[in-house]
């Protein structure tokens, strides 16, 4: 995550349907309470959901369509599907009743490879989020049948643009992690059955933030002596597919020392497979440190 001066941050974007993003004068403000919190600080999945919602609305502003109106050349509905997210910062520093502001510091666009960046701040406390999306369409009734659509020009990213370099790097790292996961035959540490009400979003797909939560639980299950002791400082997660109701997500996690005393840190690598066919659905790298 790049170092960012709060004074230079862009505001969260509002939008109309005329195809232009309209800056709001002030960032969005939250008083942290039960919907935002868990026992270890601000809930990361809440922040991911808030950031991704604004990511989608910003894209809608630029292309002049509501998210529900996104279509490919054939007329099929397409989705701005999350292919990667990065969390940077210590969620445990945030407390109930903290007054926080959520800033969008980079707007998703064709020039950035549809990558956005947000920062949640409260005084000196910060928690950053990056969201990277790609477009997908259904090629059948199953969530395992998502594919790449033929896009109108307004949806095509400019991967050769200088501003898209970071998005390209994140995509390459994700492909590398997936290749390693495909070759890993270790048994899963924990399994989750996909439930319609708990895990699906409004278009019937398993929401990426729920997969992120499952990975976090798998890390705690696999290495509780580290995950329960050290704050999580950074997590990079990549998403490659989806699941149907009743399918199971099998997650394997393993840890290694990243640094030793006096500033110990541990990195945990995880990957998640769809039990029905063994396909890798997600990978993550998390850093826990004192």
PDB file of C-alpha atoms in Angstrom:
ATOM      1  CA  UNK A   1       0.000   0.000   0.000  1.00  0.00           C
ATOM      2  CA  UNK A   2       1.412   3.351  -0.967  1.00  0.00           C
ATOM      3  CA  UNK A   3       2.018   5.975   1.718  1.00  0.00           C
ATOM      4  CA  UNK A   4      -0.815   8.471   1.511  1.00  0.00           C
ATOM      5  CA  UNK A   5      -1.274  11.916   2.998  1.00  0.00           C
ATOM      6  CA  UNK A   6      -4.786  12.222   4.380  1.00  0.00           C
ATOM      7  CA  UNK A   7      -4.917  15.877   3.385  1.00  0.00           C
ATOM      8  CA  UNK A   8      -4.430  14.902  -0.264  1.00  0.00           C
ATOM      9  CA  UNK A   9      -6.997  12.103  -0.332  1.00  0.00           C
ATOM     10  CA  UNK A  10      -9.897  12.229  -2.753  1.00  0.00           C
ATOM     11  CA  UNK A  11     -13.372  12.048  -1.320  1.00  0.00           C
ATOM     12  CA  UNK A  12     -15.787   9.188  -1.674  1.00  0.00           C
ATOM     13  CA  UNK A  13     -17.631   9.599  -4.983  1.00  0.00           C
ATOM     14  CA  UNK A  14     -21.290  10.160  -5.547  1.00  0.00           C
ATOM     15  CA  UNK A  15     -22.656   9.504  -9.029  1.00  0.00           C
ATOM     16  CA  UNK A  16     -25.416  10.312 -11.423  1.00  0.00           C
ATOM     17  CA  UNK A  17     -26.286   8.461 -14.618  1.00  0.00           C
ATOM     18  CA  UNK A  18     -24.831  11.018 -17.021  1.00  0.00           C
ATOM     19  CA  UNK A  19     -21.511   9.172 -17.107  1.00  0.00           C
ATOM     20  CA  UNK A  20     -19.483  11.381 -14.784  1.00  0.00           C
ATOM     21  CA  UNK A  21     -18.173  10.932 -11.254  1.00  0.00           C
ATOM     22  CA  UNK A  22     -19.115  13.753  -8.897  1.00  0.00           C
ATOM     23  CA  UNK A  23     -16.814  14.371  -5.894  1.00  0.00           C
ATOM     24  CA  UNK A  24     -18.519  14.865  -2.545  1.00  0.00           C
ATOM     25  CA  UNK A  25     -16.979  17.675  -0.488  1.00  0.00           C
ATOM     26  CA  UNK A  26     -16.505  15.485   2.585  1.00  0.00           C
ATOM     27  CA  UNK A  27     -15.603  11.811   3.076  1.00  0.00           C
ATOM     28  CA  UNK A  28     -18.214   9.515   4.566  1.00  0.00           C
ATOM     29  CA  UNK A  29     -18.180   9.451   8.375  1.00  0.00           C
ATOM     30  CA  UNK A  30     -19.017   6.492  10.628  1.00  0.00           C
ATOM     31  CA  UNK A  31     -19.292   6.080  14.386  1.00  0.00           C
ATOM     32  CA  UNK A  32     -18.142   2.528  14.955  1.00  0.00           C
ATOM     33  CA  UNK A  33     -20.711   0.317  16.653  1.00  0.00           C
ATOM     34  CA  UNK A  34     -21.865  -3.269  16.719  1.00  0.00           C
ATOM     35  CA  UNK A  35     -22.459  -3.636  12.925  1.00  0.00           C
ATOM     36  CA  UNK A  36     -18.869  -2.547  12.269  1.00  0.00           C
ATOM     37  CA  UNK A  37     -17.041  -4.382  15.055  1.00  0.00           C
ATOM     38  CA  UNK A  38     -15.862  -7.821  16.120  1.00  0.00           C
ATOM     39  CA  UNK A  39     -13.943  -8.833  19.249  1.00  0.00           C
ATOM     40  CA  UNK A  40     -10.612  -8.013  17.571  1.00  0.00           C
ATOM     41  CA  UNK A  41     -11.477  -4.514  16.312  1.00  0.00           C
ATOM     42  CA  UNK A  42     -13.194  -3.197  13.224  1.00  0.00           C
ATOM     43  CA  UNK A  43     -14.634  -6.008  11.118  1.00  0.00           C
ATOM     44  CA  UNK A  44     -12.574  -6.347   7.951  1.00  0.00           C
ATOM     45  CA  UNK A  45     -15.442  -7.835   5.968  1.00  0.00           C
ATOM     46  CA  UNK A  46     -17.569  -4.766   6.763  1.00  0.00           C
ATOM     47  CA  UNK A  47     -14.872  -2.494   5.344  1.00  0.00           C
ATOM     48  CA  UNK A  48     -14.483  -4.706   2.271  1.00  0.00           C
ATOM     49  CA  UNK A  49     -18.230  -4.510   1.611  1.00  0.00           C
ATOM     50  CA  UNK A  50     -18.322  -0.726   2.046  1.00  0.00           C
ATOM     51  CA  UNK A  51     -15.302  -0.237  -0.222  1.00  0.00           C
ATOM     52  CA  UNK A  52     -16.560  -2.591  -2.911  1.00  0.00           C
ATOM     53  CA  UNK A  53     -20.007  -0.970  -2.977  1.00  0.00           C
ATOM     54  CA  UNK A  54     -18.365   2.409  -3.642  1.00  0.00           C
ATOM     55  CA  UNK A  55     -16.065   0.804  -6.216  1.00  0.00           C
ATOM     56  CA  UNK A  56     -19.096  -0.429  -8.182  1.00  0.00           C
ATOM     57  CA  UNK A  57     -20.928   2.892  -7.912  1.00  0.00           C
ATOM     58  CA  UNK A  58     -17.862   4.718  -9.198  1.00  0.00           C
ATOM     59  CA  UNK A  59     -17.684   2.425 -12.237  1.00  0.00           C
ATOM     60  CA  UNK A  60     -21.396   3.011 -12.825  1.00  0.00           C
ATOM     61  CA  UNK A  61     -20.790   6.759 -12.766  1.00  0.00           C
ATOM     62  CA  UNK A  62     -18.113   6.500 -15.425  1.00  0.00           C
ATOM     63  CA  UNK A  63     -19.956   4.213 -17.844  1.00  0.00           C
ATOM     64  CA  UNK A  64     -23.332   5.889 -17.350  1.00  0.00           C
ATOM     65  CA  UNK A  65     -25.154   2.725 -16.289  1.00  0.00           C
ATOM     66  CA  UNK A  66     -26.532   1.363 -13.049  1.00  0.00           C
ATOM     67  CA  UNK A  67     -24.662  -1.810 -11.953  1.00  0.00           C
ATOM     68  CA  UNK A  68     -27.821  -3.821 -12.693  1.00  0.00           C
ATOM     69  CA  UNK A  69     -27.727  -2.509 -16.287  1.00  0.00           C
ATOM     70  CA  UNK A  70     -24.180  -3.655 -17.168  1.00  0.00           C
ATOM     71  CA  UNK A  71     -24.386  -5.723 -20.394  1.00  0.00           C
ATOM     72  CA  UNK A  72     -21.915  -7.259 -22.823  1.00  0.00           C
ATOM     73  CA  UNK A  73     -22.156  -7.065 -26.607  1.00  0.00           C
ATOM     74  CA  UNK A  74     -24.521 -10.063 -26.706  1.00  0.00           C
ATOM     75  CA  UNK A  75     -26.884  -8.378 -24.241  1.00  0.00           C
ATOM     76  CA  UNK A  76     -26.041 -10.706 -21.339  1.00  0.00           C
ATOM     77  CA  UNK A  77     -25.698  -9.194 -17.889  1.00  0.00           C
ATOM     78  CA  UNK A  78     -22.121  -8.766 -16.693  1.00  0.00           C
ATOM     79  CA  UNK A  79     -20.736  -8.269 -13.202  1.00  0.00           C
ATOM     80  CA  UNK A  80     -17.771  -6.275 -11.926  1.00  0.00           C
ATOM     81  CA  UNK A  81     -16.344  -9.333 -10.170  1.00  0.00           C
ATOM     82  CA  UNK A  82     -13.673  -8.921  -7.479  1.00  0.00           C
ATOM     83  CA  UNK A  83     -10.487 -10.737  -8.511  1.00  0.00           C
ATOM     84  CA  UNK A  84      -8.250  -9.404  -5.721  1.00  0.00           C
ATOM     85  CA  UNK A  85      -8.361  -7.374  -2.525  1.00  0.00           C
ATOM     86  CA  UNK A  86      -5.623  -6.128  -0.229  1.00  0.00           C
ATOM     87  CA  UNK A  87      -6.035  -5.051   3.387  1.00  0.00           C
ATOM     88  CA  UNK A  88      -3.229  -3.043   4.964  1.00  0.00           C
ATOM     89  CA  UNK A  89      -3.206  -1.919   8.598  1.00  0.00           C
ATOM     90  CA  UNK A  90      -4.183  -3.086  12.072  1.00  0.00           C
ATOM     91  CA  UNK A  91      -7.953  -3.484  12.459  1.00  0.00           C
ATOM     92  CA  UNK A  92      -7.462  -4.175  16.171  1.00  0.00           C
ATOM     93  CA  UNK A  93      -6.535  -0.536  16.854  1.00  0.00           C
ATOM     94  CA  UNK A  94     -10.085   0.620  16.128  1.00  0.00           C
ATOM     95  CA  UNK A  95     -12.553   0.731  19.027  1.00  0.00           C
ATOM     96  CA  UNK A  96     -16.286   1.082  19.554  1.00  0.00           C
ATOM     97  CA  UNK A  97     -17.453   4.716  19.308  1.00  0.00           C
ATOM     98  CA  UNK A  98     -14.420   5.741  17.232  1.00  0.00           C
ATOM     99  CA  UNK A  99     -15.392   8.422  14.724  1.00  0.00           C
ATOM    100  CA  UNK A 100     -13.993   7.244  11.387  1.00  0.00           C
ATOM    101  CA  UNK A 101     -13.832   8.633   7.882  1.00  0.00           C
ATOM    102  CA  UNK A 102     -13.737   6.527   4.735  1.00  0.00           C
ATOM    103  CA  UNK A 103     -11.820   8.084   1.841  1.00  0.00           C
ATOM    104  CA  UNK A 104     -11.584   6.867  -1.727  1.00  0.00           C
ATOM    105  CA  UNK A 105      -7.972   7.630  -2.644  1.00  0.00           C
ATOM    106  CA  UNK A 106      -7.922   6.044  -6.083  1.00  0.00           C
ATOM    107  CA  UNK A 107     -10.893   5.768  -8.413  1.00  0.00           C
ATOM    108  CA  UNK A 108     -11.398   2.549 -10.419  1.00  0.00           C
ATOM    109  CA  UNK A 109     -11.085   3.276 -14.118  1.00  0.00           C
ATOM    110  CA  UNK A 110      -9.988   1.718 -17.380  1.00  0.00           C
ATOM    111  CA  UNK A 111      -6.637   3.498 -16.914  1.00  0.00           C
ATOM    112  CA  UNK A 112      -6.027   1.908 -13.472  1.00  0.00           C
ATOM    113  CA  UNK A 113      -7.106  -1.554 -14.630  1.00  0.00           C
ATOM    114  CA  UNK A 114     -10.334  -1.153 -12.591  1.00  0.00           C
ATOM    115  CA  UNK A 115      -8.405  -0.922  -9.330  1.00  0.00           C
ATOM    116  CA  UNK A 116      -9.575   1.295  -6.471  1.00  0.00           C
ATOM    117  CA  UNK A 117      -8.058   2.255  -3.144  1.00  0.00           C
ATOM    118  CA  UNK A 118      -9.699   3.339   0.114  1.00  0.00           C
ATOM    119  CA  UNK A 119      -8.514   4.324   3.584  1.00  0.00           C
ATOM    120  CA  UNK A 120     -10.508   4.197   6.814  1.00  0.00           C
ATOM    121  CA  UNK A 121      -9.059   6.680   9.323  1.00  0.00           C
ATOM    122  CA  UNK A 122      -9.664   7.633  12.940  1.00  0.00           C
ATOM    123  CA  UNK A 123      -7.047  10.025  14.282  1.00  0.00           C
ATOM    124  CA  UNK A 124      -3.716   8.295  13.655  1.00  0.00           C
ATOM    125  CA  UNK A 125      -5.358   4.909  13.020  1.00  0.00           C
ATOM    126  CA  UNK A 126      -5.615   3.786   9.395  1.00  0.00           C
ATOM    127  CA  UNK A 127      -6.823   0.685   7.593  1.00  0.00           C
ATOM    128  CA  UNK A 128      -6.362   0.597   3.837  1.00  0.00           C
ATOM    129  CA  UNK A 129      -8.198  -1.431   1.188  1.00  0.00           C
ATOM    130  CA  UNK A 130      -7.478  -2.070  -2.473  1.00  0.00           C
ATOM    131  CA  UNK A 131     -10.109  -3.631  -4.728  1.00  0.00           C
ATOM    132  CA  UNK A 132      -9.404  -5.038  -8.194  1.00  0.00           C
ATOM    133  CA  UNK A 133     -12.258  -6.164 -10.435  1.00  0.00           C
ATOM    134  CA  UNK A 134     -12.743  -7.820 -13.792  1.00  0.00           C
ATOM    135  CA  UNK A 135     -15.950  -8.409 -15.737  1.00  0.00           C
ATOM    136  CA  UNK A 136     -17.681 -11.785 -15.775  1.00  0.00           C
ATOM    137  CA  UNK A 137     -20.913 -13.235 -17.159  1.00  0.00           C
ATOM    138  CA  UNK A 138     -22.903 -16.394 -16.553  1.00  0.00           C
ATOM    139  CA  UNK A 139     -22.461 -19.104 -19.188  1.00  0.00           C
ATOM    140  CA  UNK A 140     -25.008 -21.436 -17.588  1.00  0.00           C
ATOM    141  CA  UNK A 141     -27.121 -21.966 -14.478  1.00  0.00           C
ATOM    142  CA  UNK A 142     -24.214 -22.946 -12.221  1.00  0.00           C
ATOM    143  CA  UNK A 143     -21.925 -20.472 -10.457  1.00  0.00           C
ATOM    144  CA  UNK A 144     -19.051 -22.630 -11.699  1.00  0.00           C
ATOM    145  CA  UNK A 145     -19.924 -21.536 -15.252  1.00  0.00           C
ATOM    146  CA  UNK A 146     -18.767 -17.923 -15.110  1.00  0.00           C
ATOM    147  CA  UNK A 147     -16.783 -16.703 -18.089  1.00  0.00           C
ATOM    148  CA  UNK A 148     -15.180 -13.680 -19.722  1.00  0.00           C
ATOM    149  CA  UNK A 149     -17.655 -11.534 -21.700  1.00  0.00           C
ATOM    150  CA  UNK A 150     -17.123  -9.689 -24.976  1.00  0.00           C
ATOM    151  CA  UNK A 151     -17.031  -6.123 -23.704  1.00  0.00           C
ATOM    152  CA  UNK A 152     -18.079  -2.789 -25.104  1.00  0.00           C
ATOM    153  CA  UNK A 153     -15.239  -0.281 -25.309  1.00  0.00           C
ATOM    154  CA  UNK A 154     -16.375   1.558 -22.177  1.00  0.00           C
ATOM    155  CA  UNK A 155     -15.724  -1.543 -20.040  1.00  0.00           C
ATOM    156  CA  UNK A 156     -12.323  -2.481 -21.493  1.00  0.00           C
ATOM    157  CA  UNK A 157      -9.323  -1.713 -19.316  1.00  0.00           C
ATOM    158  CA  UNK A 158      -6.142  -0.113 -20.625  1.00  0.00           C
ATOM    159  CA  UNK A 159      -3.575  -2.590 -19.351  1.00  0.00           C
ATOM    160  CA  UNK A 160      -0.720  -0.796 -21.130  1.00  0.00           C
ATOM    161  CA  UNK A 161      -1.478   2.471 -19.318  1.00  0.00           C
ATOM    162  CA  UNK A 162       1.131   3.504 -16.714  1.00  0.00           C
ATOM    163  CA  UNK A 163      -1.565   3.754 -14.031  1.00  0.00           C
ATOM    164  CA  UNK A 164      -2.496   0.092 -14.634  1.00  0.00           C
ATOM    165  CA  UNK A 165       0.939  -1.296 -13.742  1.00  0.00           C
ATOM    166  CA  UNK A 166       0.044  -2.069 -10.138  1.00  0.00           C
ATOM    167  CA  UNK A 167      -3.147  -3.836 -11.219  1.00  0.00           C
ATOM    168  CA  UNK A 168      -1.088  -5.887 -13.660  1.00  0.00           C
ATOM    169  CA  UNK A 169       1.378  -6.831 -10.928  1.00  0.00           C
ATOM    170  CA  UNK A 170      -1.431  -7.918  -8.594  1.00  0.00           C
ATOM    171  CA  UNK A 171      -2.917 -10.066 -11.369  1.00  0.00           C
ATOM    172  CA  UNK A 172       0.443 -11.732 -12.084  1.00  0.00           C
ATOM    173  CA  UNK A 173       0.987 -12.503  -8.390  1.00  0.00           C
ATOM    174  CA  UNK A 174      -2.497 -14.009  -8.273  1.00  0.00           C
ATOM    175  CA  UNK A 175      -1.748 -16.293 -11.225  1.00  0.00           C
ATOM    176  CA  UNK A 176       1.507 -17.388  -9.586  1.00  0.00           C
ATOM    177  CA  UNK A 177      -0.245 -18.162  -6.289  1.00  0.00           C
ATOM    178  CA  UNK A 178      -2.886 -20.174  -8.113  1.00  0.00           C
ATOM    179  CA  UNK A 179      -0.259 -22.256  -9.916  1.00  0.00           C
ATOM    180  CA  UNK A 180       1.359 -23.109  -6.574  1.00  0.00           C
ATOM    181  CA  UNK A 181      -2.012 -23.986  -5.034  1.00  0.00           C
ATOM    182  CA  UNK A 182      -2.909 -26.330  -7.899  1.00  0.00           C
ATOM    183  CA  UNK A 183       0.194 -28.411  -7.128  1.00  0.00           C
ATOM    184  CA  UNK A 184      -0.436 -28.496  -3.353  1.00  0.00           C
ATOM    185  CA  UNK A 185      -1.975 -31.806  -2.262  1.00  0.00           C
ATOM    186  CA  UNK A 186      -2.140 -31.079   1.477  1.00  0.00           C
ATOM    187  CA  UNK A 187      -5.498 -31.879   3.127  1.00  0.00           C
ATOM    188  CA  UNK A 188      -7.798 -29.005   4.129  1.00  0.00           C
ATOM    189  CA  UNK A 189      -7.796 -27.583   7.652  1.00  0.00           C
ATOM    190  CA  UNK A 190     -11.444 -26.568   7.557  1.00  0.00           C
ATOM    191  CA  UNK A 191     -14.472 -26.909   5.277  1.00  0.00           C
ATOM    192  CA  UNK A 192     -17.462 -24.598   4.777  1.00  0.00           C
ATOM    193  CA  UNK A 193     -20.750 -25.574   3.145  1.00  0.00           C
ATOM    194  CA  UNK A 194     -22.235 -22.802   1.015  1.00  0.00           C
ATOM    195  CA  UNK A 195     -25.567 -21.578   2.360  1.00  0.00           C
ATOM    196  CA  UNK A 196     -27.990 -19.498   0.300  1.00  0.00           C
ATOM    197  CA  UNK A 197     -28.956 -16.939   2.944  1.00  0.00           C
ATOM    198  CA  UNK A 198     -25.536 -16.663   4.589  1.00  0.00           C
ATOM    199  CA  UNK A 199     -23.198 -16.540   1.598  1.00  0.00           C
ATOM    200  CA  UNK A 200     -24.935 -15.439  -1.622  1.00  0.00           C
ATOM    201  CA  UNK A 201     -25.288 -11.842  -2.737  1.00  0.00           C
ATOM    202  CA  UNK A 202     -28.205 -10.309  -4.623  1.00  0.00           C
ATOM    203  CA  UNK A 203     -27.209 -11.832  -7.976  1.00  0.00           C
ATOM    204  CA  UNK A 204     -26.825 -15.335  -6.546  1.00  0.00           C
ATOM    205  CA  UNK A 205     -23.020 -15.469  -6.337  1.00  0.00           C
ATOM    206  CA  UNK A 206     -20.966 -16.233  -3.237  1.00  0.00           C
ATOM    207  CA  UNK A 207     -19.793 -12.782  -2.158  1.00  0.00           C
ATOM    208  CA  UNK A 208     -16.016 -12.316  -2.060  1.00  0.00           C
ATOM    209  CA  UNK A 209     -16.103 -10.867   1.474  1.00  0.00           C
ATOM    210  CA  UNK A 210     -17.611 -14.131   2.758  1.00  0.00           C
ATOM    211  CA  UNK A 211     -14.795 -16.136   1.143  1.00  0.00           C
ATOM    212  CA  UNK A 212     -12.358 -13.717   2.784  1.00  0.00           C
ATOM    213  CA  UNK A 213     -13.984 -14.446   6.174  1.00  0.00           C
ATOM    214  CA  UNK A 214     -13.730 -18.190   5.599  1.00  0.00           C
ATOM    215  CA  UNK A 215     -10.018 -17.835   4.836  1.00  0.00           C
ATOM    216  CA  UNK A 216      -9.537 -15.837   8.032  1.00  0.00           C
ATOM    217  CA  UNK A 217     -11.259 -18.565  10.057  1.00  0.00           C
ATOM    218  CA  UNK A 218      -9.120 -21.215   8.368  1.00  0.00           C
ATOM    219  CA  UNK A 219      -5.952 -19.349   9.337  1.00  0.00           C
ATOM    220  CA  UNK A 220      -7.078 -19.221  12.950  1.00  0.00           C
ATOM    221  CA  UNK A 221      -7.906 -22.928  12.854  1.00  0.00           C
ATOM    222  CA  UNK A 222      -4.569 -23.903  11.295  1.00  0.00           C
ATOM    223  CA  UNK A 223      -2.184 -21.769  13.375  1.00  0.00           C
ATOM    224  CA  UNK A 224      -4.079 -20.455  16.437  1.00  0.00           C
ATOM    225  CA  UNK A 225      -0.897 -19.832  18.412  1.00  0.00           C
ATOM    226  CA  UNK A 226       0.111 -17.112  15.924  1.00  0.00           C
ATOM    227  CA  UNK A 227      -3.181 -15.781  14.603  1.00  0.00           C
ATOM    228  CA  UNK A 228      -4.579 -15.435  18.110  1.00  0.00           C
ATOM    229  CA  UNK A 229      -1.472 -13.658  19.421  1.00  0.00           C
ATOM    230  CA  UNK A 230      -0.225 -11.327  16.673  1.00  0.00           C
ATOM    231  CA  UNK A 231      -2.336  -8.633  14.980  1.00  0.00           C
ATOM    232  CA  UNK A 232      -2.962  -9.132  11.273  1.00  0.00           C
ATOM    233  CA  UNK A 233      -1.061  -6.385   9.424  1.00  0.00           C
ATOM    234  CA  UNK A 234      -1.667  -7.204   5.775  1.00  0.00           C
ATOM    235  CA  UNK A 235      -3.703  -9.636   3.710  1.00  0.00           C
ATOM    236  CA  UNK A 236      -3.654 -10.080  -0.054  1.00  0.00           C
ATOM    237  CA  UNK A 237      -6.429 -12.319  -1.413  1.00  0.00           C
ATOM    238  CA  UNK A 238      -7.151 -13.451  -4.980  1.00  0.00           C
ATOM    239  CA  UNK A 239     -10.404 -14.931  -6.286  1.00  0.00           C
ATOM    240  CA  UNK A 240     -10.683 -17.227  -9.309  1.00  0.00           C
ATOM    241  CA  UNK A 241     -14.201 -18.655  -9.340  1.00  0.00           C
ATOM    242  CA  UNK A 242     -17.431 -19.197  -7.460  1.00  0.00           C
ATOM    243  CA  UNK A 243     -19.579 -21.906  -5.879  1.00  0.00           C
ATOM    244  CA  UNK A 244     -23.155 -23.164  -5.803  1.00  0.00           C
ATOM    245  CA  UNK A 245     -25.381 -23.619  -2.773  1.00  0.00           C
ATOM    246  CA  UNK A 246     -24.572 -26.947  -1.121  1.00  0.00           C
ATOM    247  CA  UNK A 247     -21.022 -27.078  -2.481  1.00  0.00           C
ATOM    248  CA  UNK A 248     -18.169 -27.004   0.014  1.00  0.00           C
ATOM    249  CA  UNK A 249     -15.128 -24.740   0.179  1.00  0.00           C
ATOM    250  CA  UNK A 250     -12.071 -26.610   1.486  1.00  0.00           C
ATOM    251  CA  UNK A 251      -9.291 -24.377   2.811  1.00  0.00           C
ATOM    252  CA  UNK A 252      -5.674 -25.280   3.524  1.00  0.00           C
ATOM    253  CA  UNK A 253      -3.401 -22.895   5.444  1.00  0.00           C
ATOM    254  CA  UNK A 254       0.232 -23.092   6.518  1.00  0.00           C
ATOM    255  CA  UNK A 255       2.500 -20.645   8.344  1.00  0.00           C
ATOM    256  CA  UNK A 256       6.197 -19.815   8.313  1.00  0.00           C
ATOM    257  CA  UNK A 257       8.311 -17.391  10.291  1.00  0.00           C
ATOM    258  CA  UNK A 258       8.929 -14.130   8.472  1.00  0.00           C
ATOM    259  CA  UNK A 259      11.112 -12.524  11.138  1.00  0.00           C
ATOM    260  CA  UNK A 260      12.211 -13.410  14.669  1.00  0.00           C
ATOM    261  CA  UNK A 261      12.627 -11.563  17.978  1.00  0.00           C
ATOM    262  CA  UNK A 262      12.556  -8.698  18.866  1.00  0.00           C
ATOM    263  CA  UNK A 263       9.931  -8.031  16.147  1.00  0.00           C
ATOM    264  CA  UNK A 264       8.500 -11.447  15.309  1.00  0.00           C
ATOM    265  CA  UNK A 265       6.172 -11.881  12.353  1.00  0.00           C
ATOM    266  CA  UNK A 266       4.535 -14.811  10.627  1.00  0.00           C
ATOM    267  CA  UNK A 267       3.198 -15.187   7.091  1.00  0.00           C
ATOM    268  CA  UNK A 268       0.270 -17.533   6.452  1.00  0.00           C
ATOM    269  CA  UNK A 269      -0.440 -18.865   2.951  1.00  0.00           C
ATOM    270  CA  UNK A 270      -3.919 -20.223   2.278  1.00  0.00           C
ATOM    271  CA  UNK A 271      -5.780 -21.641  -0.668  1.00  0.00           C
ATOM    272  CA  UNK A 272      -9.413 -22.672  -1.054  1.00  0.00           C
ATOM    273  CA  UNK A 273     -10.782 -25.375  -3.357  1.00  0.00           C
ATOM    274  CA  UNK A 274     -14.271 -26.151  -4.578  1.00  0.00           C
ATOM    275  CA  UNK A 275     -14.942 -29.657  -3.261  1.00  0.00           C
ATOM    276  CA  UNK A 276     -17.158 -30.682  -6.184  1.00  0.00           C
ATOM    277  CA  UNK A 277     -14.325 -30.547  -8.734  1.00  0.00           C
ATOM    278  CA  UNK A 278     -11.139 -29.560  -6.859  1.00  0.00           C
ATOM    279  CA  UNK A 279     -10.811 -26.200  -8.618  1.00  0.00           C
ATOM    280  CA  UNK A 280      -8.850 -23.508  -6.763  1.00  0.00           C
ATOM    281  CA  UNK A 281     -11.312 -20.730  -5.908  1.00  0.00           C
ATOM    282  CA  UNK A 282      -9.116 -18.389  -3.841  1.00  0.00           C
ATOM    283  CA  UNK A 283      -5.603 -17.859  -2.466  1.00  0.00           C
ATOM    284  CA  UNK A 284      -4.381 -15.532   0.264  1.00  0.00           C
ATOM    285  CA  UNK A 285      -1.207 -14.366   1.960  1.00  0.00           C
ATOM    286  CA  UNK A 286      -1.564 -12.838   5.437  1.00  0.00           C
ATOM    287  CA  UNK A 287       1.104 -11.240   7.607  1.00  0.00           C
ATOM    288  CA  UNK A 288       0.761 -11.306  11.393  1.00  0.00           C
ATOM    289  CA  UNK A 289       3.254  -9.289  13.444  1.00  0.00           C
ATOM    290  CA  UNK A 290       3.704  -7.743  16.867  1.00  0.00           C
TER     291      UNK A 290
END
